[in-house]
PDB file of C-alpha atoms in Angstrom:
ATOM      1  CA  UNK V   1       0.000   0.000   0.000  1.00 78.00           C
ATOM      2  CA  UNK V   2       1.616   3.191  -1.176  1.00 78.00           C
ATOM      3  CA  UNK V   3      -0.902   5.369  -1.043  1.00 79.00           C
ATOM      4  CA  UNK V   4       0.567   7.192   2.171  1.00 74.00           C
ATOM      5  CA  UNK V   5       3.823   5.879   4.237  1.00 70.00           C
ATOM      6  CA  UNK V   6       4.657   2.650   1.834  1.00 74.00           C
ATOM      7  CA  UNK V   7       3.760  -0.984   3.661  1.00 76.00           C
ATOM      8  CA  UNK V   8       2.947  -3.980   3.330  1.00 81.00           C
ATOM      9  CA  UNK V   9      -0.574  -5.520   4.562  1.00 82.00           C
ATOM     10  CA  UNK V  10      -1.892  -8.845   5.004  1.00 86.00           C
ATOM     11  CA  UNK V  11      -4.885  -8.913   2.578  1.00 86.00           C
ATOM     12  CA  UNK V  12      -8.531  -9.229   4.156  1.00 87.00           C
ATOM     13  CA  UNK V  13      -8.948 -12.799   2.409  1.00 91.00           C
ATOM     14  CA  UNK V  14      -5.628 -14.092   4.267  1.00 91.00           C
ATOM     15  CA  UNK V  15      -6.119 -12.211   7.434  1.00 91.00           C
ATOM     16  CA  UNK V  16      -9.623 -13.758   7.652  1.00 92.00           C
ATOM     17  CA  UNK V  17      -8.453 -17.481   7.002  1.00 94.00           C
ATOM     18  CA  UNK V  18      -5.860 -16.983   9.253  1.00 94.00           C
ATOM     19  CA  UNK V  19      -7.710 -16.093  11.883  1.00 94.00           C
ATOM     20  CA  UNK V  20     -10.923 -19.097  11.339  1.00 95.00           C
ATOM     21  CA  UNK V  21      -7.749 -21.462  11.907  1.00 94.00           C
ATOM     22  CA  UNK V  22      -6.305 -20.041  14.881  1.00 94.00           C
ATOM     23  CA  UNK V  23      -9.935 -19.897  16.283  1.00 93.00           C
ATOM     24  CA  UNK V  24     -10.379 -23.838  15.329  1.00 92.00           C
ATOM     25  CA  UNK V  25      -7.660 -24.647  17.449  1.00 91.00           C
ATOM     26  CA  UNK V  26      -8.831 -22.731  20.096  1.00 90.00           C
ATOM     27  CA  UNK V  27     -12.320 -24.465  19.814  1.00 91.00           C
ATOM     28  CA  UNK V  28     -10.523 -27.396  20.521  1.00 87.00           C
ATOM     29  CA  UNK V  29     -11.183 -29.139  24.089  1.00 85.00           C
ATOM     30  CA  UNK V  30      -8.401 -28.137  26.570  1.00 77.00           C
ATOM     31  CA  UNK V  31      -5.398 -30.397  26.461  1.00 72.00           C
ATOM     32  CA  UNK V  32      -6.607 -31.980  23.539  1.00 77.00           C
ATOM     33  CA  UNK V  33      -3.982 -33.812  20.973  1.00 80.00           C
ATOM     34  CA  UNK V  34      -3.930 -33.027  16.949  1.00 88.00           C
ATOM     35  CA  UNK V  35      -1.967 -34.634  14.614  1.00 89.00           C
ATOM     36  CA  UNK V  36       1.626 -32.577  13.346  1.00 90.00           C
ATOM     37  CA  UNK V  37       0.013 -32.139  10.587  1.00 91.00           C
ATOM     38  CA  UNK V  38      -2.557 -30.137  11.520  1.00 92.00           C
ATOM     39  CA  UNK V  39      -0.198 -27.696  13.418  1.00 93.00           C
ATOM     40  CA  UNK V  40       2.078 -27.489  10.400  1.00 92.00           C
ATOM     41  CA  UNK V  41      -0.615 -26.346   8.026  1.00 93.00           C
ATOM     42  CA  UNK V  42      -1.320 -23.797  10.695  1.00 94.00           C
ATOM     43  CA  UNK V  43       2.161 -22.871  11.117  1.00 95.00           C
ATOM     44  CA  UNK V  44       3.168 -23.040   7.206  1.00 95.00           C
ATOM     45  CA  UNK V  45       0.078 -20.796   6.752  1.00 95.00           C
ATOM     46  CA  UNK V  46       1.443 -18.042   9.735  1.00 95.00           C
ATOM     47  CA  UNK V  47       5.157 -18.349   8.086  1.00 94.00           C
ATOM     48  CA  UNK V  48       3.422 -17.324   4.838  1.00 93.00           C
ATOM     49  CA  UNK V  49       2.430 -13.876   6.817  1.00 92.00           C
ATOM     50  CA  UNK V  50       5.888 -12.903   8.378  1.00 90.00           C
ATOM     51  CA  UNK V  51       6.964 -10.570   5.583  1.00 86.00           C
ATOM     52  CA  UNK V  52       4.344  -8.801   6.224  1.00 85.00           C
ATOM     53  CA  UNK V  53       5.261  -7.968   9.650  1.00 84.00           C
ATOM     54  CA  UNK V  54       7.755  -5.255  10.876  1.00 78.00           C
ATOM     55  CA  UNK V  55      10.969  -6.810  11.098  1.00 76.00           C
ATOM     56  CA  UNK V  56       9.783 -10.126   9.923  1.00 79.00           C
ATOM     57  CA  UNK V  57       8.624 -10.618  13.688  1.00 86.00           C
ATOM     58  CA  UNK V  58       6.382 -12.939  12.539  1.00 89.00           C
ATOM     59  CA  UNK V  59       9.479 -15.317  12.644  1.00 89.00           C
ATOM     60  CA  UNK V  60      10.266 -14.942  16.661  1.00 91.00           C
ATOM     61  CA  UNK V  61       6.256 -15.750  17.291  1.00 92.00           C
ATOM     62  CA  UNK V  62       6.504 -19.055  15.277  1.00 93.00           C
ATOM     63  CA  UNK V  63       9.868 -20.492  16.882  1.00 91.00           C
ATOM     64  CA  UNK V  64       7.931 -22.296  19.339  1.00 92.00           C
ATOM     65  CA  UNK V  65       5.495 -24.003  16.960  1.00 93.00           C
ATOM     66  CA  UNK V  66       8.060 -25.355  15.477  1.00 92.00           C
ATOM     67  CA  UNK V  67       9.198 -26.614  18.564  1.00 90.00           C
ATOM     68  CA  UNK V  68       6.329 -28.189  19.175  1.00 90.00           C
ATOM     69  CA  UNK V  69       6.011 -30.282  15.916  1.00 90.00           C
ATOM     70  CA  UNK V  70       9.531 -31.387  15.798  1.00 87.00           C
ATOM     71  CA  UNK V  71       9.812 -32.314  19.467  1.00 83.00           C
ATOM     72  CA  UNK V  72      11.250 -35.170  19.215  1.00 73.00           C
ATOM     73  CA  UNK V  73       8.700 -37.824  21.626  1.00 72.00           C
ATOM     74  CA  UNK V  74       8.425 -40.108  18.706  1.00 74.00           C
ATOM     75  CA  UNK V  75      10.547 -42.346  17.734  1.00 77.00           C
ATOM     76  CA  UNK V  76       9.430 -41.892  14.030  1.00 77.00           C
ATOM     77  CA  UNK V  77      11.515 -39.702  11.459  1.00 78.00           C
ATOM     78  CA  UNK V  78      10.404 -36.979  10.255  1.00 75.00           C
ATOM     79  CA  UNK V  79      11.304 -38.050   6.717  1.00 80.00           C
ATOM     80  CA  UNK V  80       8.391 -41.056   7.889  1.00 82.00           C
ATOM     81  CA  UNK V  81       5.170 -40.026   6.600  1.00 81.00           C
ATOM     82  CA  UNK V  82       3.569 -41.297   9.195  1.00 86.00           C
ATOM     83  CA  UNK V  83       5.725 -38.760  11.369  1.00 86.00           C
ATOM     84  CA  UNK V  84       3.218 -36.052  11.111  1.00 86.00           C
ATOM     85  CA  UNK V  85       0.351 -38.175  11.670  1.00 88.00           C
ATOM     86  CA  UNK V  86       1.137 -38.741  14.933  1.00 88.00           C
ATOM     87  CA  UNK V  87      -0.112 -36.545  17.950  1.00 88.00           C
ATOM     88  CA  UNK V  88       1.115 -33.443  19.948  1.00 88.00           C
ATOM     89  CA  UNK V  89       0.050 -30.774  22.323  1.00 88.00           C
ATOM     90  CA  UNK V  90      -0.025 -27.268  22.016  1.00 90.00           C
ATOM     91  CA  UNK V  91       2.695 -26.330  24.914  1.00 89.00           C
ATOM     92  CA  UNK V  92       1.885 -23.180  27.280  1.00 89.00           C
ATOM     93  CA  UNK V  93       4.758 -21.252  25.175  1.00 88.00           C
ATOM     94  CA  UNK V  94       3.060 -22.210  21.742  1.00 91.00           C
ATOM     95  CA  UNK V  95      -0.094 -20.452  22.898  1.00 91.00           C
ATOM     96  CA  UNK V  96       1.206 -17.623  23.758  1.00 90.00           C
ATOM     97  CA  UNK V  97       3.032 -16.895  20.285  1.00 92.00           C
ATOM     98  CA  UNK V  98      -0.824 -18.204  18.719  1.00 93.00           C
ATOM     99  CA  UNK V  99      -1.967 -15.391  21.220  1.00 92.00           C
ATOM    100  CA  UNK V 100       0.125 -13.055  19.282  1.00 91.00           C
ATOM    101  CA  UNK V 101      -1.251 -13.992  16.193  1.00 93.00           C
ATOM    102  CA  UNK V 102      -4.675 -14.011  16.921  1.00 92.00           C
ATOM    103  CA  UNK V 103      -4.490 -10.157  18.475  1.00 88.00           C
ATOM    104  CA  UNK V 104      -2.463  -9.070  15.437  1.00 87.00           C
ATOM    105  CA  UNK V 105      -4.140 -10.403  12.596  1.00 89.00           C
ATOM    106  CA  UNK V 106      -7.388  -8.927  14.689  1.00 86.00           C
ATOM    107  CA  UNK V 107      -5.954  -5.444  13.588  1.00 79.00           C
ATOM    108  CA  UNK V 108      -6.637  -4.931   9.721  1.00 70.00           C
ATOM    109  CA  UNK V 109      -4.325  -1.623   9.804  1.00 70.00           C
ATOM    110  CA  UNK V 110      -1.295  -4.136  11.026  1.00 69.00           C
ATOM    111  CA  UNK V 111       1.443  -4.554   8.517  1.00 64.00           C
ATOM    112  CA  UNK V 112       5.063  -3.980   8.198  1.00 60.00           C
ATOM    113  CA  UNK V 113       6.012   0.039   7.216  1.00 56.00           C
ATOM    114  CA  UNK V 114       8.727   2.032   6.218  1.00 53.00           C
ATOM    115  CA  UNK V 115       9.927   4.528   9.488  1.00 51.00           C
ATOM    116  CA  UNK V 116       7.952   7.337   9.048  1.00 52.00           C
ATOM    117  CA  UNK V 117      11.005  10.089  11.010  1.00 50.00           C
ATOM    118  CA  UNK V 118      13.003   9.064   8.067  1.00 52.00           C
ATOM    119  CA  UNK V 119      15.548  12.230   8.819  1.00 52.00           C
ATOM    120  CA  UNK V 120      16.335  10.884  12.347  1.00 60.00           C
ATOM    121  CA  UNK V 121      18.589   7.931  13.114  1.00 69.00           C
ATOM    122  CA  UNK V 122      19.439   6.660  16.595  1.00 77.00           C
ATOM    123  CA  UNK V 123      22.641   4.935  17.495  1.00 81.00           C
ATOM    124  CA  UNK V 124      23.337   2.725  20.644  1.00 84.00           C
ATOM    125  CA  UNK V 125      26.193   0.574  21.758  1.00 85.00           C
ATOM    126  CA  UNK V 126      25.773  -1.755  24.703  1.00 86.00           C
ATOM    127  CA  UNK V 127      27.304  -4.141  26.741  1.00 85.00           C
ATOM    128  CA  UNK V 128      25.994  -6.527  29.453  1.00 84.00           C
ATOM    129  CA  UNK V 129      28.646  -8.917  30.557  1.00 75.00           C
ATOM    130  CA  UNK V 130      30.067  -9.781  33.104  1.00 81.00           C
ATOM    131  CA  UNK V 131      28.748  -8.321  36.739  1.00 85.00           C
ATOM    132  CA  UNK V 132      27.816  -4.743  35.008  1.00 88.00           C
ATOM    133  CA  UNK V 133      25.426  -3.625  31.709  1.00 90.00           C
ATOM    134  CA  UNK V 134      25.207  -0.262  30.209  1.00 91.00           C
ATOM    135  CA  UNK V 135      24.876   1.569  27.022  1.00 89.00           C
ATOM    136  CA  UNK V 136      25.017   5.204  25.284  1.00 89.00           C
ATOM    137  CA  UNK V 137      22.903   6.831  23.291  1.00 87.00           C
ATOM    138  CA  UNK V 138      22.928   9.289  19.984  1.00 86.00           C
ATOM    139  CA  UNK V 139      20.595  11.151  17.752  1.00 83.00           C
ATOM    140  CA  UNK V 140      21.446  12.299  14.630  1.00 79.00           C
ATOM    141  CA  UNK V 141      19.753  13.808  11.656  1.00 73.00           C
ATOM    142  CA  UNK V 142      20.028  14.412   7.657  1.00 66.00           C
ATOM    143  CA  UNK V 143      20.765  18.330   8.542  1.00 63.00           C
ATOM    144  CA  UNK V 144      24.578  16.969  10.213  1.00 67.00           C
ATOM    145  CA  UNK V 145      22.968  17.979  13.656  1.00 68.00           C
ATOM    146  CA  UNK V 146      23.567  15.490  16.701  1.00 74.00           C
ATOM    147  CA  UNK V 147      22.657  15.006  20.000  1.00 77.00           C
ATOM    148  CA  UNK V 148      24.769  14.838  23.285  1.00 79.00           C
ATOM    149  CA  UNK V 149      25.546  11.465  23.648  1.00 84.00           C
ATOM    150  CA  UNK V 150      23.791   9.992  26.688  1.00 87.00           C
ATOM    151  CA  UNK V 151      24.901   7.001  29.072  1.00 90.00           C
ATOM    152  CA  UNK V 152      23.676   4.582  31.387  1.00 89.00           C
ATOM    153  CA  UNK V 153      25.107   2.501  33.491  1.00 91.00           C
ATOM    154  CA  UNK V 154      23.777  -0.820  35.929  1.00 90.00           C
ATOM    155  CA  UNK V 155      24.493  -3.759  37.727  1.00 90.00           C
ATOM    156  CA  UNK V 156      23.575  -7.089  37.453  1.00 90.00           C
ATOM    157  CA  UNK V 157      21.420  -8.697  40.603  1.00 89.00           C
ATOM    158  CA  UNK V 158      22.329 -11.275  42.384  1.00 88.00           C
ATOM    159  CA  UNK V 159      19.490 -13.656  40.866  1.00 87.00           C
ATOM    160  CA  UNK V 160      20.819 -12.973  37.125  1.00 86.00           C
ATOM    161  CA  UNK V 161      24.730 -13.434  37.944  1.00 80.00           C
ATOM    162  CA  UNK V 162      24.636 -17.113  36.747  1.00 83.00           C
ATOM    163  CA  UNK V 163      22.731 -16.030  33.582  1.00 87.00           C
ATOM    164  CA  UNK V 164      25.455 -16.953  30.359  1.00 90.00           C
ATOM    165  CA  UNK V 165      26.633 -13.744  28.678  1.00 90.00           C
ATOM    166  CA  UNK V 166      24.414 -13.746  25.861  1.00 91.00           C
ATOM    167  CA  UNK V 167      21.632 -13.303  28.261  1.00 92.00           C
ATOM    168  CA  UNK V 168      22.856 -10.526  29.251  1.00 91.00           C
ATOM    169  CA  UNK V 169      24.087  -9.046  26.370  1.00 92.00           C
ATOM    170  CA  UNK V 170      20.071  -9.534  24.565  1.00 93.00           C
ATOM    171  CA  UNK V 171      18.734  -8.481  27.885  1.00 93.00           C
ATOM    172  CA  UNK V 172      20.891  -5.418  27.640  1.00 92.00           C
ATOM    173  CA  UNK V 173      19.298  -4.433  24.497  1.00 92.00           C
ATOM    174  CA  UNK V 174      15.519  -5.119  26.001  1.00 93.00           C
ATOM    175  CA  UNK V 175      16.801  -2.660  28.864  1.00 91.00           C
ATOM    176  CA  UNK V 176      17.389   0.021  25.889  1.00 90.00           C
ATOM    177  CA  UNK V 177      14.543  -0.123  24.311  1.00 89.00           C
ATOM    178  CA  UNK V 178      12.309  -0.078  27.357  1.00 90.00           C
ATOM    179  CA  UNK V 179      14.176   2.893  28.867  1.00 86.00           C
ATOM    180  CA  UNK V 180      12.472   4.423  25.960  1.00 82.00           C
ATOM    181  CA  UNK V 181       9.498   2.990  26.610  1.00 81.00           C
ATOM    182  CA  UNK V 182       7.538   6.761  27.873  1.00 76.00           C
ATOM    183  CA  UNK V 183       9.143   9.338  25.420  1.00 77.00           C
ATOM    184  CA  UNK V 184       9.059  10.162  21.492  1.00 75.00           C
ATOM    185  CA  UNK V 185      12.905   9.289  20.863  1.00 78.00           C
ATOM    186  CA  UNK V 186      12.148   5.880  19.399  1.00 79.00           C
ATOM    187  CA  UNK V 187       8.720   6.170  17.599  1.00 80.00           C
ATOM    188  CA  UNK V 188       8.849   5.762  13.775  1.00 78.00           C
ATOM    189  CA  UNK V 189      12.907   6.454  13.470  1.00 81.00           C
ATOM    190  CA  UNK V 190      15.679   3.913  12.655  1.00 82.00           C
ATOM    191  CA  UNK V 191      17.586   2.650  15.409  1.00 85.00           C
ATOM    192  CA  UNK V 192      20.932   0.974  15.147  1.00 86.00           C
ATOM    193  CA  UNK V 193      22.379  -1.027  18.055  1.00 90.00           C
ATOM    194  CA  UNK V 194      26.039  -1.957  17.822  1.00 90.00           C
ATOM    195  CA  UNK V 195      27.386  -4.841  19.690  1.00 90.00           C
ATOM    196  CA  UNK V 196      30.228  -7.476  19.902  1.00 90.00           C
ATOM    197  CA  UNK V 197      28.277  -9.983  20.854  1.00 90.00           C
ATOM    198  CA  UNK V 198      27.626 -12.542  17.740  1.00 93.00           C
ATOM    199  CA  UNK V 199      24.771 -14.159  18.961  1.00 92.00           C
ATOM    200  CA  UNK V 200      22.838 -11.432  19.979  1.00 92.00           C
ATOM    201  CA  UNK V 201      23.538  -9.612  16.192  1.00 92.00           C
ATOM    202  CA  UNK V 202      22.492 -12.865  14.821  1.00 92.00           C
ATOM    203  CA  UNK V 203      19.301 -12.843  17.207  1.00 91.00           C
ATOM    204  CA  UNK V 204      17.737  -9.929  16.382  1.00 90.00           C
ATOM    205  CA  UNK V 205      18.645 -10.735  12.759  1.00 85.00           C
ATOM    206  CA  UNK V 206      16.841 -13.931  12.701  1.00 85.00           C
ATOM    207  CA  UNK V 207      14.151 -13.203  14.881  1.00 86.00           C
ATOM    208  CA  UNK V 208      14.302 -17.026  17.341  1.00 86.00           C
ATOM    209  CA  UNK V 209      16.671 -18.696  19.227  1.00 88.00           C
ATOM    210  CA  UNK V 210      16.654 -22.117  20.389  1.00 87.00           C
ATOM    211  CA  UNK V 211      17.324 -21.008  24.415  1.00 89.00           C
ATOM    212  CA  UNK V 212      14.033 -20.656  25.996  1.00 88.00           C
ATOM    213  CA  UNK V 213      15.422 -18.010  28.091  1.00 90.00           C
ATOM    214  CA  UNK V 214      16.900 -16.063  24.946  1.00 92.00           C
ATOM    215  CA  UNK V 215      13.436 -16.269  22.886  1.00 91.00           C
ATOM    216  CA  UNK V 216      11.551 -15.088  26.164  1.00 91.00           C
ATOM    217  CA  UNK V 217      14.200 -11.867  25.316  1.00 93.00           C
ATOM    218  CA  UNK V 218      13.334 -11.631  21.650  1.00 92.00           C
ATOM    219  CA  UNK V 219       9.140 -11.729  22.215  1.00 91.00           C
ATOM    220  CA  UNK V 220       9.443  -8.606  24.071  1.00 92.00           C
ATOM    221  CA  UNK V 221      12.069  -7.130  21.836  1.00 92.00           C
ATOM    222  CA  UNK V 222      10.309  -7.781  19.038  1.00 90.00           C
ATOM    223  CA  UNK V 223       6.937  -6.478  20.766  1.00 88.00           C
ATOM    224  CA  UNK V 224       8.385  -3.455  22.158  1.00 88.00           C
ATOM    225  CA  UNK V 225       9.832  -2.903  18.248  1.00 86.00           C
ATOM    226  CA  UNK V 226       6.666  -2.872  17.130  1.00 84.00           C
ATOM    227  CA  UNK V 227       4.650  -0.825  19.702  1.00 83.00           C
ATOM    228  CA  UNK V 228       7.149   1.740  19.398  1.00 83.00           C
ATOM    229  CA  UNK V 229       6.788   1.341  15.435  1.00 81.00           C
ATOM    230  CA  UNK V 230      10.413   1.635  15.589  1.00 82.00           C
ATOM    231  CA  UNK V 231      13.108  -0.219  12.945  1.00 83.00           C
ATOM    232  CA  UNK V 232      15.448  -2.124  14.830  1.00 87.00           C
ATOM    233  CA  UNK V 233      18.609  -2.918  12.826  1.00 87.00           C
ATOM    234  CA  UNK V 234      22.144  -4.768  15.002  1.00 90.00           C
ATOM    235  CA  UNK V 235      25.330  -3.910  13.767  1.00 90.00           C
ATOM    236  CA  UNK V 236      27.928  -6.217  14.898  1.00 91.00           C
ATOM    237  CA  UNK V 237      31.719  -4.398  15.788  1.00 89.00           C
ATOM    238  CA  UNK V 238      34.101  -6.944  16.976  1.00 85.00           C
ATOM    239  CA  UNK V 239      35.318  -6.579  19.961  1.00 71.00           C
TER     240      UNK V 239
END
């Protein structure tokens, strides 16, 4: 739709079958079992969707379908065909990403856009290992005009100091974002995050991990990303 900030939108006729099988499922008796299958039509049908949301988020609210129909508690391969005929259960993590689904694809005016403050970009660096996290912060616009750089600075608690480095490094960039949470800064502008650590560039990048701890991270990125209407972009600089 380019008829005023270019986007893309999921078209009525897909948003609508989308949504009848997401409610099928959820007419379904409570810890009921459905063949893999069935929840890889679903899924295949959602994956379809993603480019249509902003930042292919779509991706990081699927991860744990996935999970679910590869999960391994048969001793069938999936190259079997009988593989996908045999049952699973929705886990409590697959319904929440379904969840996501089902209240975005209730919005017709979702869909992925360009940045509308397309003279502003926002640089951050940050770093969260170790015992301490912190970050700074810069503005800058098309006119050559900057902002004072800004920094923050933290410590880890006690209950996170066993958490691995990438934690902390992904929840260092969640900390960033929601600092920004209450003001303007973020909404509609470009914002690059540099960072020297690989995995959480590659993260953000691909949108799931495989570390239930680290996709926890990435659903409220990725939600806070697109409440903010905000294009994330991470720049890896090694260290």
């Amino acid at each position: 739709d380019t008829s005023s900030t270019p986007r893309l939108l999921i078209s009525d006729a897909k948003r609508t079958r989308a949504l009848a099988v997401l409610q099928y499922l959820r007419s379904l008796p409570p810890f009921s079992f459905l063949s893999r299958k069935t929840l890889a039509v679903v899924t295949g049908l959602l994956q379809s969707l993603t480019a249509a949301t902003p930042g292919n988020s779509g991706c990081t609210f699927l991860r744990r379908l996935y999970d679910v129909i590869h999960d391994g508690a048969t001793s069938l391969l999936p190259t079997d065909p009988a593989y996908y005929y045999s049952q699973v259960e929705i886990s409590a993590e697959a319904w929440k990403d379904l969840d996501w689904w089902e209240h975005i694809l209730g919005e017709p005016d979702f869909g992925a856009r360009q940045h509308n403050v397309l003279a502003t970009l926002v640089a951050t660096w940050g770093d969260g290992s170790g015992t301490g996290t912190g970050g700074t912060l810069q503005t800058h616009t098309t006119t050559g005009s900057s902002s004072q750089m800004e920094m923050w600075m933290g410590v880890w608690s006690h209950a996170v100091h066993s958490s691995t480095s990438n934690w902390k490094e992904l929840r260092t960039l969640l900390e960033t974002i929601q600092r920004e949470r209450l003001s303007s800064r973020f909404r509609g502008v470009m914002l690059l995050y540099f960072t020297d650590n690989m995995v959480t560039y590659e993260l953000i990048n691909r949108g799931s991990s495989s570390s239930p701890g680290l996709q926890d991270l990435l659903r409220e990125i990725k939600s806070l990303e697109i409440s903010l209407q905000c294009h994330l972009i991470a720049i890896h600089v090694p260290g």
